Short mmCIF file of C-alpha atoms and ligand atoms in Angstrom, two decimals:
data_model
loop_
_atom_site.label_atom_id
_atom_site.label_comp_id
_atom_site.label_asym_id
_atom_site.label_seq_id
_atom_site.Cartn_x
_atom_site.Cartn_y
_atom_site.Cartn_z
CA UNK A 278 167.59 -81.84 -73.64
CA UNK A 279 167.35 -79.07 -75.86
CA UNK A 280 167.01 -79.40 -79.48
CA UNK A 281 169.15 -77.65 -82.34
CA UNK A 282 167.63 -76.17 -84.62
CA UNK A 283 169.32 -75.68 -88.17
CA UNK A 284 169.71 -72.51 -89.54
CA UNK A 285 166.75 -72.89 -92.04
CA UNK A 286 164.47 -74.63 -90.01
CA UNK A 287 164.72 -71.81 -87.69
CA UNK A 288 164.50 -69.47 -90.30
CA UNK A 289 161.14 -70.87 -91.67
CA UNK A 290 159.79 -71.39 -87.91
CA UNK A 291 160.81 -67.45 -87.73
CA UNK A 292 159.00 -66.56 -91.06
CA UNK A 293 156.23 -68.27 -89.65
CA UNK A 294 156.09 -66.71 -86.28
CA UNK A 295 155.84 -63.29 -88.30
CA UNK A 296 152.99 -63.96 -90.68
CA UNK A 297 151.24 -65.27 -87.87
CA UNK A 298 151.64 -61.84 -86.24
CA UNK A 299 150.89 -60.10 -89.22
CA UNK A 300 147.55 -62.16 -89.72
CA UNK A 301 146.81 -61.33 -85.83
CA UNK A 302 147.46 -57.72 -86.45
CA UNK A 303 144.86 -57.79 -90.12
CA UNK A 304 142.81 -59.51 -88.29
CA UNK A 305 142.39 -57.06 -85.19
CA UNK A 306 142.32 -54.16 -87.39
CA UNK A 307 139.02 -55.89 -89.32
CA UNK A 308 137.17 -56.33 -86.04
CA UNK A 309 137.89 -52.63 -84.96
CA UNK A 310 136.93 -51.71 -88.42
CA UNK A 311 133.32 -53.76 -88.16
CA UNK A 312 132.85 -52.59 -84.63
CA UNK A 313 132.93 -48.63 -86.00
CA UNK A 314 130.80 -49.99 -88.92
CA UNK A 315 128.30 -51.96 -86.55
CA UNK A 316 128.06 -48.67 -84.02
CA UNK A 317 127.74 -45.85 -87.10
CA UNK A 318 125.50 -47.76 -89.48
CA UNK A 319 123.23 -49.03 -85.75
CA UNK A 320 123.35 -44.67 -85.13
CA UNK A 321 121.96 -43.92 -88.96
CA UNK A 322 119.51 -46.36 -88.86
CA UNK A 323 117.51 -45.02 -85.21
CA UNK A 324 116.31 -42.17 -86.87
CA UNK A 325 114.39 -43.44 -90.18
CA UNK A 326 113.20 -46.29 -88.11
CA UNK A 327 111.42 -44.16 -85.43
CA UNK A 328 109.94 -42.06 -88.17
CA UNK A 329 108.29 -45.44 -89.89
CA UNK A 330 107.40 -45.97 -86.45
CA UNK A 331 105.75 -42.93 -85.84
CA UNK A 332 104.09 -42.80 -89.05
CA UNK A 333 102.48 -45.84 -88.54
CA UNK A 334 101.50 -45.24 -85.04
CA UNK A 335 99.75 -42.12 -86.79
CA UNK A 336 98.11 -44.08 -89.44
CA UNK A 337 96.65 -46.13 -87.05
CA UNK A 338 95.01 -43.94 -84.60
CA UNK A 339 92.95 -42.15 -87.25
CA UNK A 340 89.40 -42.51 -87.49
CA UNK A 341 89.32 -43.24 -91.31
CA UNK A 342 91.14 -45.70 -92.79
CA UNK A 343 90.61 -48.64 -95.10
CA UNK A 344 89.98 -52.00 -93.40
CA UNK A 345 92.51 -53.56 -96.28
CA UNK A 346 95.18 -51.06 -94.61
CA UNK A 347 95.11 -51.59 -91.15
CA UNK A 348 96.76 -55.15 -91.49
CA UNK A 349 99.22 -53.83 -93.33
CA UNK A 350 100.27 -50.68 -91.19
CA UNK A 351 100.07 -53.25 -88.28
CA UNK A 352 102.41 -55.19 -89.67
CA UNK A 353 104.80 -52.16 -90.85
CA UNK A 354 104.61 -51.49 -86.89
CA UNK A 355 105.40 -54.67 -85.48
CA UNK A 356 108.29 -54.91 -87.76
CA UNK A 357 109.37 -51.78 -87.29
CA UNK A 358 109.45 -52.30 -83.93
CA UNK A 359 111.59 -55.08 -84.16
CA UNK A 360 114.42 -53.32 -86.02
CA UNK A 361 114.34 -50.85 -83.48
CA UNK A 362 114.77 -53.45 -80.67
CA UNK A 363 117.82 -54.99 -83.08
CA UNK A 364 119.25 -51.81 -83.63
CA UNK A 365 119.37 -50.71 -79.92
CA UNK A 366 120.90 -54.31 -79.27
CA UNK A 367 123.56 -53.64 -82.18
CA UNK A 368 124.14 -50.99 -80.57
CA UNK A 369 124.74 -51.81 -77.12
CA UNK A 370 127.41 -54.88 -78.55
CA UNK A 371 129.42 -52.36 -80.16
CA UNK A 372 129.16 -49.85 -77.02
CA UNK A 373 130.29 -53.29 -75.56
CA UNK A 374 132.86 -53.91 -77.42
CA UNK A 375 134.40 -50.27 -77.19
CA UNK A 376 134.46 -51.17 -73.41
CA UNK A 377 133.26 -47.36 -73.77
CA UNK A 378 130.32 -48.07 -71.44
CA UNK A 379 132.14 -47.84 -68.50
CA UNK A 380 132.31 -51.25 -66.26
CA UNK A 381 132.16 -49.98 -62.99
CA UNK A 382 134.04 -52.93 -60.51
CA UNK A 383 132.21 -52.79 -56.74
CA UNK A 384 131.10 -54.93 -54.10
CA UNK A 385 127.60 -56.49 -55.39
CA UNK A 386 125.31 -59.16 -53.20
CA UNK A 387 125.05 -61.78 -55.88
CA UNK A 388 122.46 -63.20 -53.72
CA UNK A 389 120.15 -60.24 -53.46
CA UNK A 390 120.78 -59.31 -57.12
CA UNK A 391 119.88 -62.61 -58.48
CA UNK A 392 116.40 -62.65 -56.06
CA UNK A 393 115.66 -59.29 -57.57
CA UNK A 394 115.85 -60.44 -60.94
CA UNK A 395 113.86 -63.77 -60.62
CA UNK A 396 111.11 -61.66 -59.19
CA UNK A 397 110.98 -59.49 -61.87
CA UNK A 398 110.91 -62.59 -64.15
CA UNK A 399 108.19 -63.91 -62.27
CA UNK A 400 105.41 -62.59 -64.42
CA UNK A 401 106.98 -63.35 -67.38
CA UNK A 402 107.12 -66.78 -66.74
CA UNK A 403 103.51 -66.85 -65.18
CA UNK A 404 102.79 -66.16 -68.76
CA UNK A 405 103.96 -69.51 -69.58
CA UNK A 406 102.93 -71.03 -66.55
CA UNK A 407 106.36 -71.64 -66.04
CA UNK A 408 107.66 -72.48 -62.32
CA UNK A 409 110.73 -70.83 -61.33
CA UNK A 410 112.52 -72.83 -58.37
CA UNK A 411 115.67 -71.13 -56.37
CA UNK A 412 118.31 -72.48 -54.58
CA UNK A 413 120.54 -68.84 -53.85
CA UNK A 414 122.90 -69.46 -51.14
CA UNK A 415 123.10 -65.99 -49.24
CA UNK A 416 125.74 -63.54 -48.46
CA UNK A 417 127.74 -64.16 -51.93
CA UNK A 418 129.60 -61.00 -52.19
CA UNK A 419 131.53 -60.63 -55.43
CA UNK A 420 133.55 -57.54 -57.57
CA UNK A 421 132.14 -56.71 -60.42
CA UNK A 422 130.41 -54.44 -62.70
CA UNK A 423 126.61 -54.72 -61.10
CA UNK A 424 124.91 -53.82 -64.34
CA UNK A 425 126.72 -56.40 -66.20
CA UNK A 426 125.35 -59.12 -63.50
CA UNK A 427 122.02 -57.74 -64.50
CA UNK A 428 121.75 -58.27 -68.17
CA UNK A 429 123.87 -61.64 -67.70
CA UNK A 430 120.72 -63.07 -65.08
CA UNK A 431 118.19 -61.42 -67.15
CA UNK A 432 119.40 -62.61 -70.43
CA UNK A 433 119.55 -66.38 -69.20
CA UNK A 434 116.61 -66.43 -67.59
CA UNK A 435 114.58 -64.67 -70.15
CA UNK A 436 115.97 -67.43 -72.37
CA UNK A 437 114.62 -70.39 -70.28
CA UNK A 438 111.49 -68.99 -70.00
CA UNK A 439 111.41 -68.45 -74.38
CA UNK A 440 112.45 -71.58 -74.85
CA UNK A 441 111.10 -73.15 -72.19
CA UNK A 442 107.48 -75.17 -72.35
CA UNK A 443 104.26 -74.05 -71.29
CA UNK A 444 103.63 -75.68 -67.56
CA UNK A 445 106.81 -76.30 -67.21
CA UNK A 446 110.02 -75.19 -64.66
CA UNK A 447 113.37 -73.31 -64.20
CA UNK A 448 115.38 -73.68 -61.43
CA UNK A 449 118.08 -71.00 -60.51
CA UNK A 450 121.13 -71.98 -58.34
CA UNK A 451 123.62 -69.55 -57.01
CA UNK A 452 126.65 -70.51 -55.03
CA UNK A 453 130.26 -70.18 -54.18
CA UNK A 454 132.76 -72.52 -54.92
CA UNK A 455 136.50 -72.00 -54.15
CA UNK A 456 137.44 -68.40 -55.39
CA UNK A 457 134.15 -68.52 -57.72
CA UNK A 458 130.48 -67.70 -57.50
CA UNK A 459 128.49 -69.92 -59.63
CA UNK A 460 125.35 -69.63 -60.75
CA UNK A 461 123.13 -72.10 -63.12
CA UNK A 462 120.19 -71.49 -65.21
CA UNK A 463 118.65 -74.50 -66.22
CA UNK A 464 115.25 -75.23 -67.67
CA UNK A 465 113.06 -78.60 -69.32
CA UNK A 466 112.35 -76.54 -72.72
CA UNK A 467 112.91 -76.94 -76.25
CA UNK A 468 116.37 -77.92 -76.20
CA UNK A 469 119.35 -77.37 -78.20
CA UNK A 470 120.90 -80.47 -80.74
CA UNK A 471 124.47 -80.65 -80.14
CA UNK A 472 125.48 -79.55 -83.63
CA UNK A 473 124.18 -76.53 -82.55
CA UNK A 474 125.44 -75.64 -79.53
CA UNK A 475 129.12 -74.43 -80.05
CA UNK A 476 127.42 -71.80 -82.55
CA UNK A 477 124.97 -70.08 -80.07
CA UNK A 478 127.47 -67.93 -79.03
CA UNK A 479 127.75 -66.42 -82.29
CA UNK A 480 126.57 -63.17 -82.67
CA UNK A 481 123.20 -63.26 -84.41
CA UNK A 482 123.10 -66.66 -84.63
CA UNK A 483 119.21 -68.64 -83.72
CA UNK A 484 118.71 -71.99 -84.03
CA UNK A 485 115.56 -72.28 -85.31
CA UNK A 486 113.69 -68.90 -85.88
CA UNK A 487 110.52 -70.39 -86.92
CA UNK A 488 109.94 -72.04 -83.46
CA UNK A 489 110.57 -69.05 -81.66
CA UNK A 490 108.09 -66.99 -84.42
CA UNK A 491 105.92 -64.05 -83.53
CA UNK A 492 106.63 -60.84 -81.67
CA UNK A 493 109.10 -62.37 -78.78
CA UNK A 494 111.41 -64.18 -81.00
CA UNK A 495 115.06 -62.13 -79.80
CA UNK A 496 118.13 -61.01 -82.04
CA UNK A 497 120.52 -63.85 -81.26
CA UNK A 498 122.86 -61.29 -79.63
CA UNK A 499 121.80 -61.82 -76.33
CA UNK A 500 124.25 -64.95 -75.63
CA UNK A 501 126.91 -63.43 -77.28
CA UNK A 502 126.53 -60.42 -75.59
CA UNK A 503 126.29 -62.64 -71.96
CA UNK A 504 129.60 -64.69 -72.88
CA UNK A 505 131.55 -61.17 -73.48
CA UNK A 506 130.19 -59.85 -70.36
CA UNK A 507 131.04 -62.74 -68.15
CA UNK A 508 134.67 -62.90 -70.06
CA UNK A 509 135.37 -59.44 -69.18
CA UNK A 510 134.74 -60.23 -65.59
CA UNK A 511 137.14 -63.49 -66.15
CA UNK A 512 134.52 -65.65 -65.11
CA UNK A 513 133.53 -68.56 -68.37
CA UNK A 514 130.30 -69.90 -69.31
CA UNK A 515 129.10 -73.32 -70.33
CA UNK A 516 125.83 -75.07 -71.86
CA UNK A 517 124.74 -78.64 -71.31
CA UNK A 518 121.42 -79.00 -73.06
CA UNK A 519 119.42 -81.79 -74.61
CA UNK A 520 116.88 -81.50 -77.88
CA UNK A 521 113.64 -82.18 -76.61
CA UNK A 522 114.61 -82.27 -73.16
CA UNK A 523 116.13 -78.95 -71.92
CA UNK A 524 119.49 -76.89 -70.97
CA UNK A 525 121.71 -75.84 -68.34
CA UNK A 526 124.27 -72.53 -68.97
CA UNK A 527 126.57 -72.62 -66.09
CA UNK A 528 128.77 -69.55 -65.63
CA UNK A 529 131.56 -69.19 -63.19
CA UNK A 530 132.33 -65.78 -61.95
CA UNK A 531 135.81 -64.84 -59.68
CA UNK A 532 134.68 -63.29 -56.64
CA UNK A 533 138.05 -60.99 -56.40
CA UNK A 534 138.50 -60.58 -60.47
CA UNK A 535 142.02 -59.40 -61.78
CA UNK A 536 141.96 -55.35 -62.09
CA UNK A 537 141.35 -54.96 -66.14
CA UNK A 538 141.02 -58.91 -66.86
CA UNK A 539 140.04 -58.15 -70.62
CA UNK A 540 140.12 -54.74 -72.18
P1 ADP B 89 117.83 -64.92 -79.11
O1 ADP B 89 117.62 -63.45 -79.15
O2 ADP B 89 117.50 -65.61 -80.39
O3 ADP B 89 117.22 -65.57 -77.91
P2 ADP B 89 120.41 -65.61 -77.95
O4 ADP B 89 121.77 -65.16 -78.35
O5 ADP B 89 119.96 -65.29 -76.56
O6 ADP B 89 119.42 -65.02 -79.02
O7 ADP B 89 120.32 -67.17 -78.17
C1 ADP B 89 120.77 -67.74 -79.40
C2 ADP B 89 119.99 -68.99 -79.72
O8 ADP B 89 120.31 -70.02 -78.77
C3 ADP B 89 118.48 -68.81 -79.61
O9 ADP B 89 117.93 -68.33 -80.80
C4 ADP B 89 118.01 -70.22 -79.30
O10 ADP B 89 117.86 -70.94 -80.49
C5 ADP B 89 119.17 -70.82 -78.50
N1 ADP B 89 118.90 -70.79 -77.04
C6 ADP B 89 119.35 -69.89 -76.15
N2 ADP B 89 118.94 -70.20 -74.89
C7 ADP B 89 118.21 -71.33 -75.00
C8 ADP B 89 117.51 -72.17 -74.07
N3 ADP B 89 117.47 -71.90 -72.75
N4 ADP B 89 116.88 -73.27 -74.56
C9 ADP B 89 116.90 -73.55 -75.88
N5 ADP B 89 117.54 -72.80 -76.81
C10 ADP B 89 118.18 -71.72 -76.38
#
């Protein structure tokens, strides 16, 4: 049965309905506004940062210098490295974002793509003496944008292996389900405490920078980049994870996506 509405109440449900829109349409202009900040300030900052750079790469190869100095141009080096590496990542999110980077949609081998990129991990996570275990069910053919499938395996993985522990092991799984290809990531690392979770998605966003210290600790955009990625291809992606004990990220990718799920 339908209800009546009275003139007013429809009125005010009306009024609402259009400041809602209006606070859609603010809204939307602000994020196109920081994405054109985010990709000019990211473009002004490469060039004074590869000068420090270069500087202190200079400073450092001469013959004589001051022992009291060399700590310090290391360290005006390592963190000027790390700028660069955010920068480039800032960057690439708002290249992202633009959807200017082209996504090119064609037939990719999940399978083979996801052995590739657990071989090339392999080192990595020899590092850590960190076992990497695969269960990749062949022949999983899927649309997408092959690239994207790249940084989405390499980004998880080099994740587990961060935050995973020393002697410890990752196992990869890759298969199809229904109209999906799913793959999981999941390792017996550090852990993430439930408070935390929903907010690892956020751009820049890390847990707990002091347990990830020194020269690998990331930027925080790599998940955030990973969730856009896999949205664009209207696939989702999930974490299960325990402190202490470890986590899973499960993403779900359609094998035939919709032409222009997202743009
Ligand atoms: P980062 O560059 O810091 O790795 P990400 O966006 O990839 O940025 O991840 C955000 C945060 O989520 C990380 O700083 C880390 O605290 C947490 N995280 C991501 N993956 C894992 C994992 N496999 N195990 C534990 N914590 C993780």
């Amino acid at each position: 049965r339908r209800i009546e509405l009275k003139g007013d109440v429809k009125d005010e449900i009306y009024e609402l309905a259009q400041t809602f829109d209006n606070m859609f349409k603010r809204l939307e202009s602000s994020f196109d506004k920081e994405r054109q900040f985010t990709s000019d300030a990211s473009h002004e900052l490469r060039t004074p940062i590869s000068v420090i750079i270069a500087e202190a790469e200079y400073g450092l190869s001469q013959q004589k210098k001051p022992a009291k100095l060399v700590s310090s141009m290391q360290n005006i080096l390592q963190q000027g490295k790390k700028m660069s590496q955010l920068i480039a990542n800032l960057l690439l999110l708002s290249r992202v974002d633009n959807a200017k980077e082209r996504m090119l949609f064609e037939k990719v081998d999940f399978s083979e793509l996801t052995k590739f990129v657990q071989e090339e991990m392999r080192l990595e996570a020899e590092k850590k003496s960190i076992e990497i275990e695969t269960f990749i069910e062949p022949d999983l053919f899927i649309k997408a944008d092959q690239t994207s499938l790249m940084r989405i395996l390499i980004n998880l993985i080099s994740n587990a292996i961060k935050y995973g522990k020393v002697n410890g092991w990752i196992k990869i799984s890759v298969y199809k389900q229904e109209r999906y290809v799913v793959g999981s990531i999941e390792d017996n690392g550090i852990g993430i405490a439930m408070e935390n979770l929903p907010k690892i998605w956020n751009r820049f966003y890390q847990v707990n920078t002091a347990r990830s210290a020194g020269d690998e600790h990331g930027t925080g955009l790599g998940l955030a980049m990973v969730k856009w990625m896999i949205e664009y291809h209207g696939g989702t992606i999930a974490v299960d994870s325990n402190l202490g004990r470890g986590s899973t990220f499960v993403f779900r990718l359609p094998i035939e996506p919709e032409p222009c799920v997202k743009q």
